[in-house]
């Protein structure tokens, strides 16, 4: 017999809401109210209750009193006009009217000048019966300051990246490199791959081929259009140019596909280096219109001669590996499988 839905012996009866559950505990209302206030006040949320008939506060928590610099007294008995500027009072009143008209919880943002300083608050209000309005205040001043500083930093990074890309384009003009990424193109990659296969065959050494694909961008980034895509291609180009040796070859081989030839590098070393590159790219800030676009990559790693000893087979193995990385959700490095016969 299935007893999975049966209540545990001694368990409380099922109730449909938090209020009913509290009522089932048979606690005094004052005890419940004090307990809830004791939970939120240490988190920086302060409570006040206002009479709608008089427009004056009938209750204020310790935090609210401190907010309005009533350290030795209370704002109880005061109205907003006693505490704020006229324009701030109007904004408060407008939101309160909305709350009472909708008879629902409303969250609003307010900027108040307190002690000669502009401070920002998120205020959550709800009706308390027909005669009172309860509000919960949470300060957002420092949070907004951090957001502002972060936005300024992102804007500066964006301007620097644009300037660097412009300088790079001017220096590489006529060099045969891809204009967006600054890397070599498919023709140079094919030639370099053939030379690497010939050299490694003659010297009996190995090398690695890595194919890299940009992961599909989130909807918010896609909405920014082609310019966002170009910024990410530029960012990936910068990372590849900075993280490949002179003896390696980094090329753009497709619309959003790149290839890296790691000369004299085995599969394990190639995987470790590409995993490090993937993490660096994830942490890289690529900015457009003050927004960090994020740079997420999928990589497929194959090696010569262990994965394959022919050009077409080596490229196909790396392509299969990068497609598997994309299929798994992206932002990872996948090794191409080594054929069983190669292990013998």
CSV table of C-alpha atoms in Angstrom, one decimal:
chain,number,residue,atom,x,y,z
A,1,UNK,CA,0.0,0.0,0.0
A,2,UNK,CA,1.3,3.5,-0.9
A,3,UNK,CA,1.7,5.6,2.2
A,4,UNK,CA,3.9,8.3,0.7
A,5,UNK,CA,1.2,10.9,1.1
A,6,UNK,CA,0.2,9.9,4.6
A,7,UNK,CA,1.1,12.6,7.3
A,8,UNK,CA,3.9,11.7,9.7
A,9,UNK,CA,2.6,10.8,13.1
A,10,UNK,CA,2.5,13.8,15.3
A,11,UNK,CA,2.8,16.2,12.3
A,12,UNK,CA,0.8,19.5,12.3
A,13,UNK,CA,-2.4,19.5,10.2
A,14,UNK,CA,-2.0,20.9,6.7
A,15,UNK,CA,-2.9,24.6,6.4
A,16,UNK,CA,-3.4,26.7,3.3
A,17,UNK,CA,-1.5,29.9,4.2
A,18,UNK,CA,1.2,31.4,6.4
A,19,UNK,CA,-1.5,33.3,8.4
A,20,UNK,CA,-3.4,30.1,9.2
A,21,UNK,CA,-0.2,28.4,10.1
A,22,UNK,CA,0.7,31.1,12.6
A,23,UNK,CA,-2.8,31.0,14.0
A,24,UNK,CA,-2.4,27.2,14.5
A,25,UNK,CA,0.6,28.0,16.8
A,26,UNK,CA,-1.7,30.0,19.1
A,27,UNK,CA,1.0,32.7,19.5
A,28,UNK,CA,0.1,36.2,20.7
A,29,UNK,CA,0.0,38.7,17.9
A,30,UNK,CA,2.5,40.9,19.6
A,31,UNK,CA,4.9,38.0,19.9
A,32,UNK,CA,4.6,37.3,16.1
A,33,UNK,CA,5.0,40.9,15.2
A,34,UNK,CA,8.1,41.4,17.4
A,35,UNK,CA,9.6,38.2,16.0
A,36,UNK,CA,9.2,39.3,12.4
A,37,UNK,CA,10.5,42.8,13.1
A,38,UNK,CA,13.5,41.2,14.8
A,39,UNK,CA,14.3,39.3,11.7
A,40,UNK,CA,14.2,42.1,9.2
A,41,UNK,CA,15.7,45.0,11.1
A,42,UNK,CA,19.2,43.5,11.3
A,43,UNK,CA,19.0,43.0,7.5
A,44,UNK,CA,18.7,46.8,7.0
A,45,UNK,CA,14.9,46.9,6.5
A,46,UNK,CA,13.0,49.3,8.8
A,47,UNK,CA,9.3,49.4,9.4
A,48,UNK,CA,6.8,52.3,9.9
A,49,UNK,CA,3.0,52.5,10.2
A,50,UNK,CA,1.1,55.7,9.2
A,51,UNK,CA,-2.4,56.7,10.0
A,52,UNK,CA,-4.3,57.6,6.8
A,53,UNK,CA,-6.7,59.8,8.7
A,54,UNK,CA,-4.0,62.1,10.1
A,55,UNK,CA,-1.1,61.4,7.8
A,56,UNK,CA,1.1,61.0,10.8
A,57,UNK,CA,3.3,58.0,11.9
A,58,UNK,CA,1.8,55.9,14.7
A,59,UNK,CA,4.7,53.4,14.8
A,60,UNK,CA,8.4,53.6,13.8
A,61,UNK,CA,11.1,51.0,14.3
A,62,UNK,CA,14.5,51.8,15.7
A,63,UNK,CA,16.0,51.9,12.3
A,64,UNK,CA,13.5,54.4,10.9
A,65,UNK,CA,14.0,56.7,13.9
A,66,UNK,CA,17.8,56.6,13.3
A,67,UNK,CA,17.2,57.2,9.6
A,68,UNK,CA,15.6,60.5,10.3
A,69,UNK,CA,18.2,61.3,13.1
A,70,UNK,CA,15.7,60.8,15.9
A,71,UNK,CA,18.2,58.9,18.1
A,72,UNK,CA,16.7,60.1,21.4
A,73,UNK,CA,13.1,60.4,20.2
A,74,UNK,CA,10.8,59.0,17.6
A,75,UNK,CA,9.1,60.1,14.4
A,76,UNK,CA,5.8,58.9,15.9
A,77,UNK,CA,3.4,61.8,15.8
A,78,UNK,CA,5.2,63.4,12.9
A,79,UNK,CA,4.1,63.6,9.3
A,80,UNK,CA,6.2,63.5,6.1
A,81,UNK,CA,6.2,67.3,5.9
A,82,UNK,CA,8.0,67.4,9.2
A,83,UNK,CA,10.7,65.0,7.9
A,84,UNK,CA,11.1,65.7,4.2
A,85,UNK,CA,11.2,68.4,1.5
A,86,UNK,CA,8.0,69.4,-0.2
A,87,UNK,CA,8.7,67.5,-3.5
A,88,UNK,CA,9.6,64.4,-1.5
A,89,UNK,CA,6.3,64.6,0.4
A,90,UNK,CA,4.4,64.8,-2.9
A,91,UNK,CA,6.1,61.7,-4.2
A,92,UNK,CA,5.4,59.8,-1.0
A,93,UNK,CA,1.7,60.8,-1.1
A,94,UNK,CA,1.3,59.8,-4.7
A,95,UNK,CA,2.5,56.3,-4.1
A,96,UNK,CA,0.4,55.9,-0.9
A,97,UNK,CA,-2.7,56.8,-2.9
A,98,UNK,CA,-1.8,54.1,-5.4
A,99,UNK,CA,-1.4,51.5,-2.7
A,100,UNK,CA,-4.8,52.3,-1.1
A,101,UNK,CA,-6.5,52.4,-4.5
A,102,UNK,CA,-5.1,49.0,-5.6
A,103,UNK,CA,-5.3,47.5,-2.1
A,104,UNK,CA,-2.1,45.6,-2.9
A,105,UNK,CA,1.7,45.6,-2.2
A,106,UNK,CA,3.6,48.3,-4.1
A,107,UNK,CA,7.3,48.8,-4.2
A,108,UNK,CA,8.7,52.3,-5.1
A,109,UNK,CA,12.0,54.0,-5.2
A,110,UNK,CA,12.6,57.3,-3.4
A,111,UNK,CA,15.5,59.8,-3.1
A,112,UNK,CA,15.6,61.8,0.1
A,113,UNK,CA,17.9,64.4,1.3
A,114,UNK,CA,18.8,63.5,4.8
A,115,UNK,CA,21.5,65.2,6.8
A,116,UNK,CA,22.7,67.1,3.7
A,117,UNK,CA,23.2,63.9,1.8
A,118,UNK,CA,21.1,62.4,-1.0
A,119,UNK,CA,20.1,58.8,-0.1
A,120,UNK,CA,18.1,56.3,-2.0
A,121,UNK,CA,15.5,53.9,-0.6
A,122,UNK,CA,13.2,51.1,-1.8
A,123,UNK,CA,10.0,51.3,0.1
A,124,UNK,CA,7.5,48.5,0.1
A,125,UNK,CA,4.0,49.5,1.2
A,126,UNK,CA,0.7,47.7,1.8
A,127,UNK,CA,-2.7,48.6,3.4
A,128,UNK,CA,-3.1,47.6,7.0
A,129,UNK,CA,-6.9,47.5,7.3
A,130,UNK,CA,-8.7,50.6,6.1
A,131,UNK,CA,-7.1,53.2,8.3
A,132,UNK,CA,-3.4,52.4,8.3
A,133,UNK,CA,-0.5,51.9,5.9
A,134,UNK,CA,2.5,49.8,6.7
A,135,UNK,CA,5.8,50.4,5.0
A,136,UNK,CA,9.2,48.6,4.9
A,137,UNK,CA,12.2,50.8,4.1
A,138,UNK,CA,15.5,49.4,2.7
A,139,UNK,CA,18.4,51.7,1.9
A,140,UNK,CA,19.9,51.4,-1.6
A,141,UNK,CA,22.4,54.3,-1.5
A,142,UNK,CA,25.6,52.3,-1.4
A,143,UNK,CA,24.2,49.8,-3.9
A,144,UNK,CA,23.4,52.5,-6.3
A,145,UNK,CA,26.9,54.1,-5.8
A,146,UNK,CA,28.5,50.7,-6.6
A,147,UNK,CA,26.3,50.4,-9.7
A,148,UNK,CA,27.3,53.9,-10.8
A,149,UNK,CA,31.0,53.2,-10.3
A,150,UNK,CA,30.7,49.9,-12.1
A,151,UNK,CA,29.0,51.6,-15.0
A,152,UNK,CA,31.7,54.2,-15.3
A,153,UNK,CA,34.4,51.5,-15.2
A,154,UNK,CA,32.6,49.6,-18.0
A,155,UNK,CA,32.3,52.7,-20.1
A,156,UNK,CA,36.0,53.4,-19.7
A,157,UNK,CA,36.9,49.8,-20.6
A,158,UNK,CA,34.7,50.1,-23.7
A,159,UNK,CA,36.4,53.2,-24.9
A,160,UNK,CA,39.8,51.7,-24.3
A,161,UNK,CA,38.9,48.6,-26.3
A,162,UNK,CA,37.6,50.6,-29.1
A,163,UNK,CA,40.8,52.7,-29.2
A,164,UNK,CA,43.0,49.6,-29.1
A,165,UNK,CA,41.0,47.9,-31.9
A,166,UNK,CA,41.3,51.0,-34.1
A,167,UNK,CA,45.1,51.2,-33.6
A,168,UNK,CA,45.4,47.4,-34.3
A,169,UNK,CA,43.4,47.8,-37.5
A,170,UNK,CA,45.6,50.6,-38.7
A,171,UNK,CA,48.8,48.7,-38.0
A,172,UNK,CA,47.5,45.5,-39.7
A,173,UNK,CA,46.1,47.2,-42.7
A,174,UNK,CA,47.1,45.3,-45.9
A,175,UNK,CA,48.7,42.4,-43.8
A,176,UNK,CA,46.2,39.8,-45.0
A,177,UNK,CA,44.8,39.3,-41.6
A,178,UNK,CA,41.1,39.3,-40.6
A,179,UNK,CA,40.0,42.9,-40.0
A,180,UNK,CA,37.7,42.0,-37.1
A,181,UNK,CA,39.8,39.5,-35.1
A,182,UNK,CA,43.3,40.5,-36.2
A,183,UNK,CA,44.1,36.8,-36.9
A,184,UNK,CA,45.1,34.9,-40.1
A,185,UNK,CA,42.4,33.6,-42.4
A,186,UNK,CA,41.4,30.2,-43.6
A,187,UNK,CA,44.0,30.0,-46.5
A,188,UNK,CA,46.9,30.7,-44.1
A,189,UNK,CA,45.5,28.1,-41.7
A,190,UNK,CA,45.3,25.4,-44.4
A,191,UNK,CA,48.9,26.1,-45.4
A,192,UNK,CA,50.2,26.1,-41.9
A,193,UNK,CA,48.4,22.8,-41.1
A,194,UNK,CA,50.0,21.1,-44.1
A,195,UNK,CA,53.4,22.4,-43.0
A,196,UNK,CA,52.8,21.3,-39.5
A,197,UNK,CA,51.8,17.8,-40.6
A,198,UNK,CA,54.9,17.5,-42.8
A,199,UNK,CA,57.3,18.7,-40.1
A,200,UNK,CA,55.8,16.5,-37.4
A,201,UNK,CA,55.9,13.5,-39.7
A,202,UNK,CA,59.6,14.0,-40.5
A,203,UNK,CA,60.6,14.7,-37.0
A,204,UNK,CA,58.3,12.1,-35.4
A,205,UNK,CA,56.6,14.6,-33.1
A,206,UNK,CA,53.1,15.6,-32.2
A,207,UNK,CA,51.0,18.7,-32.4
A,208,UNK,CA,47.5,19.7,-31.5
A,209,UNK,CA,44.6,21.2,-33.4
A,210,UNK,CA,42.0,23.2,-31.6
A,211,UNK,CA,38.7,24.4,-33.1
A,212,UNK,CA,37.0,27.2,-31.1
A,213,UNK,CA,33.4,28.3,-31.5
A,214,UNK,CA,31.6,31.2,-29.9
A,215,UNK,CA,28.7,29.9,-27.9
A,216,UNK,CA,25.2,31.2,-28.8
A,217,UNK,CA,24.7,34.5,-27.1
A,218,UNK,CA,21.9,35.2,-24.6
A,219,UNK,CA,18.8,36.8,-26.0
A,220,UNK,CA,19.7,40.2,-24.4
A,221,UNK,CA,23.0,40.2,-26.2
A,222,UNK,CA,21.5,39.0,-29.5
A,223,UNK,CA,19.1,41.9,-29.3
A,224,UNK,CA,22.1,44.3,-29.6
A,225,UNK,CA,22.7,43.0,-33.1
A,226,UNK,CA,25.8,42.7,-35.3
A,227,UNK,CA,27.8,45.2,-33.3
A,228,UNK,CA,27.7,42.9,-30.2
A,229,UNK,CA,28.8,40.0,-32.3
A,230,UNK,CA,31.7,42.0,-33.6
A,231,UNK,CA,32.7,43.0,-30.1
A,232,UNK,CA,32.9,39.4,-29.0
A,233,UNK,CA,34.9,38.4,-32.1
A,234,UNK,CA,37.3,41.2,-31.3
A,235,UNK,CA,37.6,40.1,-27.7
A,236,UNK,CA,38.3,36.5,-28.7
A,237,UNK,CA,40.9,37.7,-31.2
A,238,UNK,CA,42.6,39.7,-28.4
A,239,UNK,CA,42.7,36.7,-26.2
A,240,UNK,CA,44.1,34.4,-28.8
A,241,UNK,CA,46.8,36.8,-29.9
A,242,UNK,CA,47.8,37.3,-26.2
A,243,UNK,CA,47.8,33.6,-25.3
A,244,UNK,CA,49.5,31.8,-28.3
A,245,UNK,CA,53.2,31.4,-28.8
A,246,UNK,CA,55.1,32.7,-31.8
A,247,UNK,CA,55.4,29.1,-33.1
A,248,UNK,CA,51.7,28.5,-32.8
A,249,UNK,CA,49.1,29.7,-35.4
A,250,UNK,CA,45.7,31.2,-34.5
A,251,UNK,CA,43.3,31.8,-37.4
A,252,UNK,CA,39.7,32.7,-38.1
A,253,UNK,CA,38.3,29.9,-40.2
A,254,UNK,CA,34.6,30.7,-40.2
A,255,UNK,CA,32.0,33.3,-39.3
A,256,UNK,CA,32.3,32.5,-35.6
A,257,UNK,CA,34.9,29.7,-35.7
A,258,UNK,CA,38.6,29.9,-34.9
A,259,UNK,CA,41.4,27.4,-35.1
A,260,UNK,CA,44.7,27.2,-33.2
A,261,UNK,CA,47.6,25.0,-34.1
A,262,UNK,CA,49.8,24.2,-31.1
A,263,UNK,CA,53.2,23.1,-32.4
A,264,UNK,CA,55.0,20.3,-30.6
A,265,UNK,CA,52.2,20.0,-28.0
A,266,UNK,CA,50.5,16.8,-27.0
A,267,UNK,CA,46.8,16.2,-26.2
A,268,UNK,CA,47.1,16.6,-22.4
A,269,UNK,CA,49.1,19.8,-22.6
A,270,UNK,CA,46.8,21.2,-25.3
A,271,UNK,CA,43.8,20.5,-23.2
A,272,UNK,CA,45.3,22.2,-20.1
A,273,UNK,CA,46.2,25.3,-22.1
A,274,UNK,CA,42.8,25.5,-23.7
A,275,UNK,CA,41.1,25.1,-20.4
A,276,UNK,CA,43.1,28.0,-19.1
A,277,UNK,CA,42.2,30.1,-22.1
A,278,UNK,CA,38.5,29.2,-21.7
A,279,UNK,CA,38.6,30.4,-18.1
A,280,UNK,CA,40.4,33.6,-19.1
A,281,UNK,CA,37.8,34.3,-21.8
A,282,UNK,CA,34.9,33.7,-19.4
A,283,UNK,CA,36.5,36.3,-17.0
A,284,UNK,CA,37.2,38.7,-19.9
A,285,UNK,CA,35.1,41.9,-20.0
A,286,UNK,CA,33.8,42.7,-23.4
A,287,UNK,CA,31.7,45.9,-23.4
A,288,UNK,CA,29.1,47.4,-25.7
A,289,UNK,CA,27.0,50.4,-24.7
A,290,UNK,CA,28.1,50.0,-21.1
A,291,UNK,CA,27.0,46.4,-20.9
A,292,UNK,CA,29.3,43.4,-20.4
A,293,UNK,CA,28.5,41.0,-23.1
A,294,UNK,CA,30.3,37.9,-21.7
A,295,UNK,CA,32.5,35.7,-23.7
A,296,UNK,CA,31.7,32.0,-23.7
A,297,UNK,CA,33.5,29.4,-25.9
A,298,UNK,CA,33.3,25.8,-26.9
A,299,UNK,CA,36.6,24.0,-27.9
A,300,UNK,CA,37.4,20.8,-29.5
A,301,UNK,CA,40.9,19.4,-29.2
A,302,UNK,CA,42.5,16.8,-31.4
A,303,UNK,CA,46.1,15.7,-31.8
A,304,UNK,CA,48.4,14.5,-34.5
A,305,UNK,CA,49.1,11.6,-35.0
A,306,UNK,CA,47.2,10.0,-32.1
A,307,UNK,CA,43.7,11.3,-32.9
A,308,UNK,CA,44.3,11.2,-36.7
A,309,UNK,CA,47.3,11.2,-39.1
A,310,UNK,CA,45.6,12.8,-42.1
A,311,UNK,CA,44.6,16.4,-42.5
A,312,UNK,CA,40.9,15.8,-43.3
A,313,UNK,CA,40.5,13.3,-40.4
A,314,UNK,CA,42.2,15.6,-37.9
A,315,UNK,CA,40.0,18.5,-38.8
A,316,UNK,CA,36.9,16.3,-38.8
A,317,UNK,CA,37.8,15.0,-35.3
A,318,UNK,CA,38.3,18.5,-33.9
A,319,UNK,CA,35.0,19.6,-35.5
A,320,UNK,CA,33.2,16.7,-33.9
A,321,UNK,CA,34.6,17.5,-30.5
A,322,UNK,CA,33.6,21.2,-30.7
A,323,UNK,CA,30.1,20.2,-31.8
A,324,UNK,CA,29.9,17.9,-28.8
A,325,UNK,CA,31.0,20.8,-26.5
A,326,UNK,CA,28.2,22.9,-28.0
A,327,UNK,CA,25.7,20.1,-27.5
A,328,UNK,CA,26.6,19.8,-23.8
A,329,UNK,CA,25.7,23.4,-23.3
A,330,UNK,CA,28.9,25.2,-24.3
A,331,UNK,CA,31.6,26.9,-22.3
A,332,UNK,CA,33.8,23.8,-22.1
A,333,UNK,CA,36.7,21.9,-23.7
A,334,UNK,CA,36.1,18.5,-25.2
A,335,UNK,CA,38.9,16.1,-26.3
A,336,UNK,CA,38.4,14.3,-29.6
A,337,UNK,CA,38.4,10.5,-29.0
A,338,UNK,CA,41.6,8.6,-29.8
A,339,UNK,CA,40.9,5.5,-32.1
A,340,UNK,CA,41.4,2.2,-30.4
A,341,UNK,CA,44.1,1.2,-32.9
A,342,UNK,CA,46.1,4.3,-32.1
A,343,UNK,CA,46.6,3.0,-28.6
A,344,UNK,CA,48.2,-0.2,-29.6
